[in-house]
mmCIF file of C-alpha atoms in Angstrom:
data_model
loop_
_atom_site.group_PDB
_atom_site.id
_atom_site.type_symbol
_atom_site.label_atom_id
_atom_site.label_comp_id
_atom_site.label_asym_id
_atom_site.label_seq_id
_atom_site.Cartn_x
_atom_site.Cartn_y
_atom_site.Cartn_z
ATOM 1 C CA MET A 25 27.934 -0.139 12.165
ATOM 2 C CA ILE A 26 24.908 -1.299 10.158
ATOM 3 C CA ARG A 27 24.811 -4.486 12.237
ATOM 4 C CA TYR A 28 24.836 -2.417 15.439
ATOM 5 C CA GLU A 29 21.974 -0.248 14.159
ATOM 6 C CA TRP A 30 19.968 -3.398 13.410
ATOM 7 C CA LYS A 31 20.569 -4.649 16.944
ATOM 8 C CA LYS A 32 19.458 -1.346 18.437
ATOM 9 C CA LEU A 33 16.330 -1.207 16.299
ATOM 10 C CA LEU A 34 15.207 -4.813 16.644
ATOM 11 C CA PHE A 35 16.274 -5.698 20.182
ATOM 12 C CA LYS A 36 17.115 -2.649 22.297
ATOM 13 C CA ARG A 37 13.998 -0.771 21.177
ATOM 14 C CA ARG A 38 11.952 -3.994 20.965
ATOM 15 C CA GLY A 39 11.277 -3.449 17.297
ATOM 16 C CA LEU A 40 11.218 -7.168 16.623
ATOM 17 C CA GLY A 41 8.216 -7.606 18.924
ATOM 18 C CA LEU A 42 6.388 -4.705 17.255
ATOM 19 C CA ILE A 43 7.051 -6.149 13.808
ATOM 20 C CA ALA A 44 5.866 -9.615 14.866
ATOM 21 C CA ALA A 45 2.682 -8.141 16.365
ATOM 22 C CA PHE A 46 2.103 -6.076 13.227
ATOM 23 C CA LEU A 47 2.458 -9.054 10.872
ATOM 24 C CA ALA A 48 0.192 -11.160 13.100
ATOM 25 C CA ALA A 49 -2.434 -8.388 13.084
ATOM 26 C CA GLN A 50 -2.199 -8.156 9.287
ATOM 27 C CA ALA A 51 -2.736 -11.906 8.961
ATOM 28 C CA ILE A 52 -5.763 -11.802 11.287
ATOM 29 C CA LEU A 53 -7.287 -8.834 9.452
ATOM 30 C CA LEU A 54 -6.979 -10.677 6.144
ATOM 31 C CA LEU A 55 -9.234 -13.403 7.513
ATOM 32 C CA PHE A 56 -12.027 -10.844 7.971
ATOM 33 C CA ILE A 57 -11.787 -9.320 4.497
ATOM 34 C CA ARG A 58 -15.203 -9.275 2.849
ATOM 35 C CA PRO A 59 -15.591 -10.143 -0.845
ATOM 36 C CA TYR A 60 -15.765 -7.290 -3.304
ATOM 37 C CA ASP A 61 -19.209 -8.522 -4.484
ATOM 38 C CA GLU A 62 -20.956 -10.712 -1.903
ATOM 39 C CA VAL A 63 -23.933 -11.484 -4.195
ATOM 40 C CA LEU A 64 -21.546 -12.785 -6.831
ATOM 41 C CA GLU A 65 -19.706 -14.954 -4.305
ATOM 42 C CA ARG A 66 -22.976 -16.500 -3.123
ATOM 43 C CA ASN A 67 -23.860 -17.393 -6.731
ATOM 44 C CA ARG A 68 -20.339 -18.023 -7.939
ATOM 45 C CA GLU A 69 -20.916 -21.639 -8.994
ATOM 46 C CA VAL A 70 -23.651 -20.636 -11.474
ATOM 47 C CA TYR A 71 -21.688 -17.581 -12.575
ATOM 48 C CA GLU A 72 -18.584 -19.632 -13.336
ATOM 49 C CA SER A 73 -20.587 -22.304 -15.178
ATOM 50 C CA TYR A 74 -21.699 -19.626 -17.650
ATOM 51 C CA LEU A 75 -18.333 -17.873 -17.611
ATOM 52 C CA THR A 76 -16.577 -20.962 -18.983
ATOM 53 C CA GLN A 77 -18.723 -20.600 -22.123
ATOM 54 C CA VAL A 78 -17.888 -16.961 -22.824
ATOM 55 C CA GLU A 79 -14.479 -16.382 -21.177
ATOM 56 C CA GLY A 80 -12.138 -14.130 -23.136
ATOM 57 C CA PRO A 81 -12.884 -11.413 -25.724
ATOM 58 C CA LEU A 82 -16.461 -10.800 -26.827
ATOM 59 C CA THR A 83 -17.538 -12.348 -30.135
ATOM 60 C CA ALA A 84 -20.773 -12.384 -32.119
ATOM 61 C CA GLU A 85 -21.505 -15.967 -30.973
ATOM 62 C CA LYS A 86 -21.045 -15.038 -27.315
ATOM 63 C CA ARG A 87 -23.258 -11.981 -27.758
ATOM 64 C CA ALA A 88 -26.067 -14.078 -29.255
ATOM 65 C CA PHE A 89 -25.764 -16.741 -26.544
ATOM 66 C CA LEU A 90 -25.859 -14.239 -23.675
ATOM 67 C CA GLU A 91 -28.836 -12.303 -25.005
ATOM 68 C CA ALA A 92 -30.828 -15.467 -25.754
ATOM 69 C CA GLU A 93 -30.067 -16.980 -22.337
ATOM 70 C CA MET A 94 -30.977 -13.750 -20.588
ATOM 71 C CA GLU A 95 -34.290 -13.646 -22.429
ATOM 72 C CA ARG A 96 -35.026 -17.254 -21.455
ATOM 73 C CA LEU A 97 -34.114 -16.875 -17.769
ATOM 74 C CA ASN A 98 -35.970 -13.595 -17.526
ATOM 75 C CA ALA A 99 -39.114 -15.279 -18.853
ATOM 76 C CA VAL A 100 -38.718 -18.112 -16.319
ATOM 77 C CA HIS A 101 -38.202 -15.612 -13.498
ATOM 78 C CA GLN A 102 -41.282 -13.631 -14.455
ATOM 79 C CA GLU A 103 -43.377 -16.798 -14.789
ATOM 80 C CA LEU A 104 -42.319 -17.917 -11.319
ATOM 81 C CA GLU A 105 -43.150 -14.516 -9.816
ATOM 82 C CA GLN A 106 -46.571 -14.594 -11.485
ATOM 83 C CA LEU A 107 -47.134 -18.114 -10.152
ATOM 84 C CA LYS A 108 -46.462 -16.909 -6.617
ATOM 85 C CA MET A 109 -48.867 -13.992 -7.019
ATOM 86 C CA ASP A 110 -51.592 -16.295 -8.399
ATOM 87 C CA TYR A 111 -51.104 -18.731 -5.524
ATOM 88 C CA TYR A 112 -51.295 -15.975 -2.888
ATOM 89 C CA SER A 113 -54.485 -14.578 -4.499
ATOM 90 C CA GLY A 114 -56.078 -18.051 -4.555
ATOM 91 C CA GLU A 115 -56.224 -18.433 -8.343
ATOM 92 C CA VAL A 116 -53.941 -21.493 -8.296
ATOM 93 C CA SER A 117 -54.334 -24.529 -6.072
ATOM 94 C CA GLU A 118 -51.536 -25.658 -3.816
ATOM 95 C CA GLU A 119 -50.995 -28.842 -5.829
ATOM 96 C CA ASP A 120 -50.635 -26.923 -9.129
ATOM 97 C CA TYR A 121 -48.401 -24.411 -7.408
ATOM 98 C CA ARG A 122 -46.009 -27.096 -6.153
ATOM 99 C CA ILE A 123 -45.873 -28.833 -9.533
ATOM 100 C CA ASN A 124 -45.065 -25.624 -11.414
ATOM 101 C CA PHE A 125 -42.724 -24.359 -8.704
ATOM 102 C CA ASP A 126 -40.654 -27.552 -8.857
ATOM 103 C CA ARG A 127 -40.480 -27.145 -12.638
ATOM 104 C CA LEU A 128 -39.423 -23.465 -12.646
ATOM 105 C CA GLN A 129 -37.301 -23.156 -9.500
ATOM 106 C CA PRO A 130 -34.128 -24.969 -10.750
ATOM 107 C CA GLU A 131 -33.904 -22.662 -13.767
ATOM 108 C CA ASP A 132 -34.817 -19.575 -11.754
ATOM 109 C CA ALA A 133 -31.969 -20.374 -9.337
ATOM 110 C CA LYS A 134 -29.593 -19.554 -12.197
ATOM 111 C CA TYR A 135 -31.084 -16.092 -12.662
ATOM 112 C CA THR A 136 -29.060 -14.178 -10.055
ATOM 113 C CA GLY A 137 -25.723 -15.716 -10.997
ATOM 114 C CA PHE A 138 -26.338 -15.198 -14.707
ATOM 115 C CA SER A 139 -27.455 -11.611 -14.092
ATOM 116 C CA LYS A 140 -23.978 -10.885 -12.720
ATOM 117 C CA LEU A 141 -22.427 -12.204 -15.917
ATOM 118 C CA TYR A 142 -24.911 -10.260 -18.029
ATOM 119 C CA SER A 143 -23.998 -7.054 -16.196
ATOM 120 C CA GLN A 144 -20.386 -7.794 -17.055
ATOM 121 C CA TYR A 145 -21.447 -8.373 -20.692
ATOM 122 C CA ILE A 146 -23.040 -4.909 -20.828
ATOM 123 C CA TYR A 147 -19.733 -3.520 -19.515
ATOM 124 C CA VAL A 148 -17.459 -5.577 -21.786
ATOM 125 C CA ARG A 149 -19.319 -4.747 -25.016
ATOM 126 C CA GLU A 150 -18.547 -1.025 -24.584
ATOM 127 C CA LEU A 151 -14.815 -1.444 -25.306
ATOM 128 C CA ALA A 152 -13.028 -3.947 -27.523
ATOM 129 C CA ASP A 153 -10.048 -4.277 -25.136
ATOM 130 C CA ARG A 154 -12.215 -5.683 -22.343
ATOM 131 C CA SER A 155 -12.616 -9.412 -21.776
ATOM 132 C CA PHE A 156 -14.767 -11.769 -19.715
ATOM 133 C CA LEU A 157 -13.045 -13.098 -16.601
ATOM 134 C CA TYR A 158 -13.776 -13.573 -12.926
ATOM 135 C CA THR A 159 -12.784 -10.220 -11.440
ATOM 136 C CA GLY A 160 -13.539 -10.710 -7.723
ATOM 137 C CA GLY A 161 -9.924 -11.487 -6.790
ATOM 138 C CA TRP A 162 -8.434 -8.740 -8.953
ATOM 139 C CA GLU A 163 -10.901 -6.142 -7.673
ATOM 140 C CA LYS A 164 -9.962 -6.992 -4.102
ATOM 141 C CA LEU A 165 -6.216 -6.994 -4.809
ATOM 142 C CA LEU A 166 -5.979 -3.827 -6.911
ATOM 143 C CA THR A 167 -8.763 -1.679 -5.452
ATOM 144 C CA ASP A 168 -7.419 0.084 -2.400
ATOM 145 C CA TRP A 169 -8.553 3.609 -1.546
ATOM 146 C CA GLU A 170 -6.788 4.020 1.792
ATOM 147 C CA PRO A 171 -3.238 3.470 3.006
ATOM 148 C CA ASP A 172 -2.302 0.865 5.566
ATOM 149 C CA TYR A 173 -2.763 2.823 8.810
ATOM 150 C CA LEU A 174 -1.119 0.088 10.886
ATOM 151 C CA MET A 175 1.905 0.245 8.605
ATOM 152 C CA LEU A 176 2.185 4.018 8.961
ATOM 153 C CA MET A 177 1.923 3.876 12.753
ATOM 154 C CA LEU A 178 4.483 1.078 12.926
ATOM 155 C CA LEU A 179 6.959 3.098 10.843
ATOM 156 C CA ILE A 180 6.464 6.126 13.081
ATOM 157 C CA LEU A 181 7.107 4.080 16.238
ATOM 158 C CA LEU A 182 10.136 2.276 14.802
ATOM 159 C CA LEU A 183 11.893 5.113 12.989
ATOM 160 C CA THR A 184 11.322 8.108 15.254
ATOM 161 C CA PRO A 185 13.869 6.987 17.916
ATOM 162 C CA ILE A 186 16.669 6.359 15.379
ATOM 163 C CA PHE A 187 17.883 9.954 15.578
ATOM 164 C CA CYS A 188 15.787 11.348 18.444
ATOM 165 C CA GLU A 189 17.341 8.887 20.879
ATOM 166 C CA GLU A 190 20.770 10.427 20.279
ATOM 167 C CA TYR A 191 19.481 13.967 20.726
ATOM 168 C CA THR A 192 17.863 12.997 24.032
ATOM 169 C CA CYS A 193 21.175 11.958 25.625
ATOM 170 C CA ASN A 194 23.415 14.384 23.660
ATOM 171 C CA MET A 195 25.105 11.462 21.954
ATOM 172 C CA ASP A 196 24.852 13.312 18.641
ATOM 173 C CA ASP A 197 27.550 15.768 19.748
ATOM 174 C CA ILE A 198 29.968 12.954 20.533
ATOM 175 C CA LEU A 199 29.250 11.166 17.257
ATOM 176 C CA ARG A 200 29.929 14.307 15.257
ATOM 177 C CA THR A 201 33.434 14.512 16.687
ATOM 178 C CA GLN A 202 34.386 11.018 15.530
ATOM 179 C CA LYS A 203 36.924 11.028 12.728
ATOM 180 C CA HIS A 204 36.388 7.527 11.411
ATOM 181 C CA SER A 205 32.726 6.857 12.121
ATOM 182 C CA ALA A 206 31.078 10.222 11.488
ATOM 183 C CA ARG A 207 30.771 9.673 7.764
ATOM 184 C CA TYR A 208 29.192 6.237 8.237
ATOM 185 C CA HIS A 209 26.672 6.494 11.066
ATOM 186 C CA VAL A 210 24.100 8.520 9.073
ATOM 187 C CA GLY A 211 24.380 6.122 6.162
ATOM 188 C CA ALA A 212 23.979 3.154 8.489
ATOM 189 C CA LYS A 213 20.811 4.589 10.022
ATOM 190 C CA LEU A 214 19.348 5.395 6.603
ATOM 191 C CA THR A 215 20.209 1.945 5.277
ATOM 192 C CA VAL A 216 18.535 0.197 8.197
ATOM 193 C CA ALA A 217 15.426 2.406 8.060
ATOM 194 C CA LEU A 218 14.931 2.058 4.296
ATOM 195 C CA CYS A 219 15.666 -1.683 4.204
ATOM 196 C CA LEU A 220 13.206 -2.312 7.034
ATOM 197 C CA THR A 221 10.513 -0.182 5.362
ATOM 198 C CA GLY A 222 10.998 -1.862 1.997
ATOM 199 C CA ALA A 223 10.902 -5.348 3.534
ATOM 200 C CA LEU A 224 7.736 -4.633 5.550
ATOM 201 C CA THR A 225 5.965 -3.126 2.529
ATOM 202 C CA ALA A 226 6.902 -6.110 0.369
ATOM 203 C CA ALA A 227 5.787 -8.544 3.085
ATOM 204 C CA VAL A 228 2.356 -6.913 3.462
ATOM 205 C CA GLN A 229 1.743 -6.817 -0.290
ATOM 206 C CA THR A 230 2.864 -10.432 -0.667
ATOM 207 C CA MET A 231 0.461 -11.501 2.083
ATOM 208 C CA GLU A 232 -2.402 -9.731 0.280
ATOM 209 C CA LEU A 233 -1.423 -11.346 -3.027
ATOM 210 C CA VAL A 234 -1.326 -14.861 -1.534
ATOM 211 C CA PHE A 235 -4.614 -14.344 0.317
ATOM 212 C CA CYS A 236 -6.481 -13.092 -2.771
ATOM 213 C CA ALA A 237 -5.037 -15.905 -4.900
ATOM 214 C CA VAL A 238 -6.097 -18.591 -2.398
ATOM 215 C CA ARG A 239 -9.385 -17.110 -1.181
ATOM 216 C CA PHE A 240 -10.829 -15.675 -4.414
ATOM 217 C CA GLY A 241 -8.500 -16.650 -7.246
ATOM 218 C CA LEU A 242 -6.586 -14.492 -9.719
ATOM 219 C CA PRO A 243 -7.288 -15.988 -13.153
ATOM 220 C CA ASP A 244 -6.321 -14.612 -16.563
ATOM 221 C CA GLY A 245 -3.713 -12.136 -15.374
ATOM 222 C CA SER A 246 -2.697 -11.450 -18.972
ATOM 223 C CA TYR A 247 -6.037 -9.756 -19.746
ATOM 224 C CA SER A 248 -6.175 -5.969 -19.912
ATOM 225 C CA LEU A 249 -6.574 -3.831 -16.813
ATOM 226 C CA GLN A 250 -9.730 -2.306 -18.338
ATOM 227 C CA SER A 251 -11.472 -5.697 -18.024
ATOM 228 C CA VAL A 252 -11.899 -4.930 -14.313
ATOM 229 C CA MET A 253 -14.809 -2.536 -13.766
ATOM 230 C CA SER A 254 -12.976 -0.343 -11.241
ATOM 231 C CA PHE A 255 -10.378 0.514 -13.879
ATOM 232 C CA GLY A 256 -12.570 0.639 -16.975
ATOM 233 C CA SER A 257 -11.572 4.214 -17.795
ATOM 234 C CA SER A 258 -7.889 3.827 -16.942
ATOM 235 C CA PRO A 259 -5.534 5.212 -19.627
ATOM 236 C CA TRP A 260 -2.812 2.706 -18.657
ATOM 237 C CA GLU A 261 -2.166 0.031 -21.292
ATOM 238 C CA LEU A 262 -1.362 -2.740 -18.820
ATOM 239 C CA SER A 263 -2.266 -6.332 -18.152
ATOM 240 C CA LEU A 264 -3.624 -7.235 -14.717
ATOM 241 C CA TRP A 265 -0.299 -8.661 -13.540
ATOM 242 C CA GLU A 266 1.582 -5.623 -14.865
ATOM 243 C CA ALA A 267 -0.866 -3.361 -13.016
ATOM 244 C CA PHE A 268 -0.189 -5.253 -9.792
ATOM 245 C CA TRP A 269 3.580 -4.848 -10.137
ATOM 246 C CA VAL A 270 3.190 -1.138 -10.965
ATOM 247 C CA GLN A 271 1.091 -0.729 -7.828
ATOM 248 C CA PHE A 272 3.652 -2.783 -5.890
ATOM 249 C CA GLY A 273 6.441 -0.417 -6.949
ATOM 250 C CA LEU A 274 4.390 2.716 -6.240
ATOM 251 C CA LYS A 275 3.599 1.530 -2.714
ATOM 252 C CA GLU A 276 7.244 0.696 -2.090
ATOM 253 C CA LEU A 277 8.243 4.200 -3.166
ATOM 254 C CA GLY A 278 5.430 5.760 -1.126
ATOM 255 C CA TYR A 279 6.324 4.049 2.143
ATOM 256 C CA LEU A 280 10.052 4.698 1.582
ATOM 257 C CA TYR A 281 9.107 8.349 1.140
ATOM 258 C CA CYS A 282 7.212 8.150 4.457
ATOM 259 C CA ALA A 283 10.303 6.676 6.147
ATOM 260 C CA VAL A 284 12.586 9.442 4.872
ATOM 261 C CA LEU A 285 10.025 12.061 5.950
ATOM 262 C CA ILE A 286 9.908 10.618 9.483
ATOM 263 C CA LEU A 287 13.718 10.674 9.739
ATOM 264 C CA PHE A 288 13.781 14.224 8.358
ATOM 265 C CA LEU A 289 11.298 15.389 10.999
ATOM 266 C CA SER A 290 13.257 13.659 13.763
ATOM 267 C CA VAL A 291 16.449 15.533 12.829
ATOM 268 C CA LEU A 292 14.598 18.800 12.249
ATOM 269 C CA LEU A 293 12.628 18.751 15.520
ATOM 270 C CA LYS A 294 15.084 16.664 17.601
ATOM 271 C CA LYS A 295 12.496 15.827 20.270
ATOM 272 C CA PHE A 296 10.759 12.460 20.328
ATOM 273 C CA SER A 297 7.304 13.767 21.303
ATOM 274 C CA LEU A 298 7.311 16.577 18.717
ATOM 275 C CA THR A 299 8.459 14.220 15.964
ATOM 276 C CA LEU A 300 5.817 11.683 16.933
ATOM 277 C CA MET A 301 3.024 14.257 16.792
ATOM 278 C CA ALA A 302 4.284 15.819 13.561
ATOM 279 C CA SER A 303 4.570 12.414 11.870
ATOM 280 C CA VAL A 304 1.054 11.419 12.888
ATOM 281 C CA ALA A 305 -0.285 14.776 11.694
ATOM 282 C CA LEU A 306 1.446 14.525 8.318
ATOM 283 C CA LEU A 307 0.929 10.824 7.500
ATOM 284 C CA PRO A 308 -2.276 9.139 8.818
ATOM 285 C CA LEU A 309 -4.446 12.182 9.624
ATOM 286 C CA PRO A 310 -4.738 13.698 6.101
ATOM 287 C CA PHE A 311 -6.434 10.509 4.840
ATOM 288 C CA LEU A 312 -9.077 10.840 7.550
ATOM 289 C CA THR A 313 -9.913 14.463 6.737
ATOM 290 C CA LEU A 314 -9.563 14.777 2.941
ATOM 291 C CA GLU A 315 -10.808 12.921 -0.124
ATOM 292 C CA PRO A 316 -8.189 10.677 -1.790
ATOM 293 C CA SER A 317 -8.378 12.715 -5.016
ATOM 294 C CA ALA A 318 -7.101 15.757 -3.086
ATOM 295 C CA PHE A 319 -3.630 14.180 -2.991
ATOM 296 C CA LEU A 320 -3.242 13.721 -6.753
ATOM 297 C CA THR A 321 -1.457 17.023 -7.351
ATOM 298 C CA VAL A 322 0.665 16.959 -4.179
ATOM 299 C CA PRO A 323 4.234 15.603 -4.586
ATOM 300 C CA GLY A 324 4.066 13.682 -1.336
ATOM 301 C CA PRO A 325 3.853 10.046 -0.250
ATOM 302 C CA TRP A 326 0.054 10.016 -0.018
ATOM 303 C CA VAL A 327 -0.987 8.983 -3.546
ATOM 304 C CA LEU A 328 1.896 6.524 -3.827
ATOM 305 C CA THR A 329 0.858 4.634 -0.686
ATOM 306 C CA ILE A 330 -2.636 4.103 -2.150
ATOM 307 C CA GLY A 331 -1.658 3.155 -5.698
ATOM 308 C CA SER A 332 -5.212 2.589 -6.987
ATOM 309 C CA LEU A 333 -5.638 6.307 -7.652
ATOM 310 C CA CYS A 334 -2.725 6.260 -10.077
ATOM 311 C CA LEU A 335 -4.027 3.172 -11.878
ATOM 312 C CA GLN A 336 -7.556 4.523 -12.167
ATOM 313 C CA ASP A 337 -6.902 8.137 -13.154
ATOM 314 C CA GLY A 338 -3.562 7.713 -14.884
ATOM 315 C CA GLN A 339 -2.149 10.610 -12.858
ATOM 316 C CA LEU A 340 1.153 10.402 -11.042
ATOM 317 C CA PRO A 341 2.828 13.025 -8.887
ATOM 318 C CA SER A 342 6.017 14.062 -10.622
ATOM 319 C CA LEU A 343 8.438 11.266 -9.802
ATOM 320 C CA ILE A 344 11.313 13.661 -10.533
ATOM 321 C CA VAL A 345 10.013 16.066 -7.867
ATOM 322 C CA VAL A 346 9.459 13.161 -5.477
ATOM 323 C CA GLY A 347 13.020 11.951 -6.069
ATOM 324 C CA LEU A 348 14.477 15.444 -5.584
ATOM 325 C CA LEU A 349 12.543 15.924 -2.333
ATOM 326 C CA MET A 350 13.754 12.589 -0.985
ATOM 327 C CA ILE A 351 17.360 13.349 -1.987
ATOM 328 C CA GLY A 352 17.068 16.792 -0.412
ATOM 329 C CA MET A 353 15.831 15.352 2.883
ATOM 330 C CA ILE A 354 18.600 12.736 2.870
ATOM 331 C CA LEU A 355 21.230 15.438 2.290
ATOM 332 C CA PHE A 356 19.709 17.429 5.144
ATOM 333 C CA LEU A 357 20.038 14.383 7.406
ATOM 334 C CA HIS A 358 23.682 13.997 6.459
ATOM 335 C CA GLN A 359 24.441 17.713 6.866
ATOM 336 C CA LYS A 360 22.897 17.952 10.329
ATOM 337 C CA SER A 361 24.047 14.608 11.730
ATOM 338 C CA SER A 362 27.697 14.297 10.740
ATOM 339 C CA ASN A 363 30.839 16.406 10.399
ATOM 340 C CA HIS A 364 31.710 15.130 6.948
ATOM 341 C CA GLN A 365 30.600 18.419 5.385
ATOM 342 C CA LEU A 366 33.536 20.207 7.080
ATOM 343 C CA ARG A 367 35.981 18.605 4.672
ATOM 344 C CA ARG A 368 34.901 21.142 2.085
ATOM 345 C CA ARG A 369 36.271 23.905 4.349
ATOM 346 C CA LEU A 370 39.695 22.482 5.045
ATOM 347 C CA LEU A 371 41.527 25.750 5.704
ATOM 348 C CA PRO A 372 39.090 27.202 8.288
ATOM 349 C CA CYS A 373 38.896 23.801 10.004
ATOM 350 C CA ALA A 374 42.677 23.491 10.034
ATOM 351 C CA ILE A 375 43.033 26.920 11.617
ATOM 352 C CA LEU A 376 40.397 26.194 14.278
ATOM 353 C CA ILE A 377 42.047 22.893 15.117
ATOM 354 C CA LEU A 378 45.582 24.390 15.111
ATOM 355 C CA LEU A 379 44.835 27.279 17.501
ATOM 356 C CA PRO A 380 44.077 25.169 20.605
ATOM 357 C CA ILE A 381 47.092 22.972 19.806
ATOM 358 C CA LEU A 382 49.438 26.006 19.674
ATOM 359 C CA ALA A 383 47.876 27.452 22.803
ATOM 360 C CA GLY A 384 48.629 24.219 24.642
ATOM 361 C CA CYS A 385 52.410 24.113 23.772
ATOM 362 C CA THR A 386 53.833 24.403 27.302
ATOM 363 C CA ASN A 387 56.027 22.242 29.480
ATOM 364 C CA GLU A 388 53.219 21.523 31.905
ATOM 365 C CA PRO A 389 51.031 18.544 31.095
ATOM 366 C CA SER A 390 47.461 19.422 30.286
ATOM 367 C CA PRO A 391 44.431 17.298 31.121
ATOM 368 C CA VAL A 392 42.706 15.333 28.389
ATOM 369 C CA ILE A 393 39.445 17.014 27.497
ATOM 370 C CA TRP A 394 36.651 15.306 25.579
ATOM 371 C CA ASN A 395 35.650 18.010 23.193
ATOM 372 C CA ARG A 396 31.896 18.668 22.925
ATOM 373 C CA SER A 397 31.441 21.329 20.261
ATOM 374 C CA GLU A 398 28.141 22.738 18.997
ATOM 375 C CA SER A 399 29.704 23.946 15.723
ATOM 376 C CA ASN A 400 31.082 20.541 14.669
ATOM 377 C CA THR A 401 34.627 21.839 14.285
ATOM 378 C CA TYR A 402 36.634 19.171 16.113
ATOM 379 C CA GLU A 403 37.311 15.506 15.674
ATOM 380 C CA THR A 404 38.463 12.901 18.154
ATOM 381 C CA GLU A 405 40.014 9.573 17.389
#
């Protein structure tokens, strides 16, 4: 039955084409990602030449080197600016200007790149746990203040028909009368929906990881999370790689929560259009109307799908409440979409099944009737 649900989702509903288009769009969008700090990227060669001399925890030697070098480059920068002003005012001849400019310009070219490292030094010296490292790749990978809207819309389009399609053609009534398959078809649908959601979430995060590693670089992943400026006040005692895997798990849980919520709405509302509108209103729209911090106290999928909020503020919605809500919605799906719950009322079911059998005990043959019951009280082989 799981194999049949996969076929329906991927081929009958053309889910495979939607998934391929989604992954292609994600790959194209990655190519247009801008660096976290464009000034740093333009001066990265100079920045990294100084970084190799101070990389790691701050020491007294590194402090003395950085302050002395900053004083020297600042003096060169000011001398060059004064030279330009003197030349424009006519106090310096063009020949003297060119001689002094050629002498000062190579050192002044280091000023912008070193200033980025010096800003990091001012940040690192405030806390002993912080270290010098190139943070452009980690900032881009870990700093994410919005969910993946394409991912949310794809899940809504793929998962809404799983149950709504059966309600549209009244197939749900027939399925609930099946003795052998009723207990399995809800589980098969849930398995397919959750496996697909988990695989897509993992694929998107893996693509982002590979892109940031290749495009920017992810060095020194064992350094503390607080070494990255965006998470300087984070209470989490994590390394950069540990922070990534925590965020990875939170996003997986968040998008799985979204998938269960979509299925819950489809069984609750039963109509494709209503479920589609309700899912869009509950999932993408809140991010467009509210600040991200507004979701911190809400036990929903919103904070989990962002992840950076949890790493930065150290606040998590109660995972116990999240788990109970997901279990409750799954039980609701099972209760409303199968007849397995009737086994807990064996005597009333036996009586209801026995009455039509006794009423039909005559010598005349009776026609075979396919029983379509709204109260889920009958089973057919």
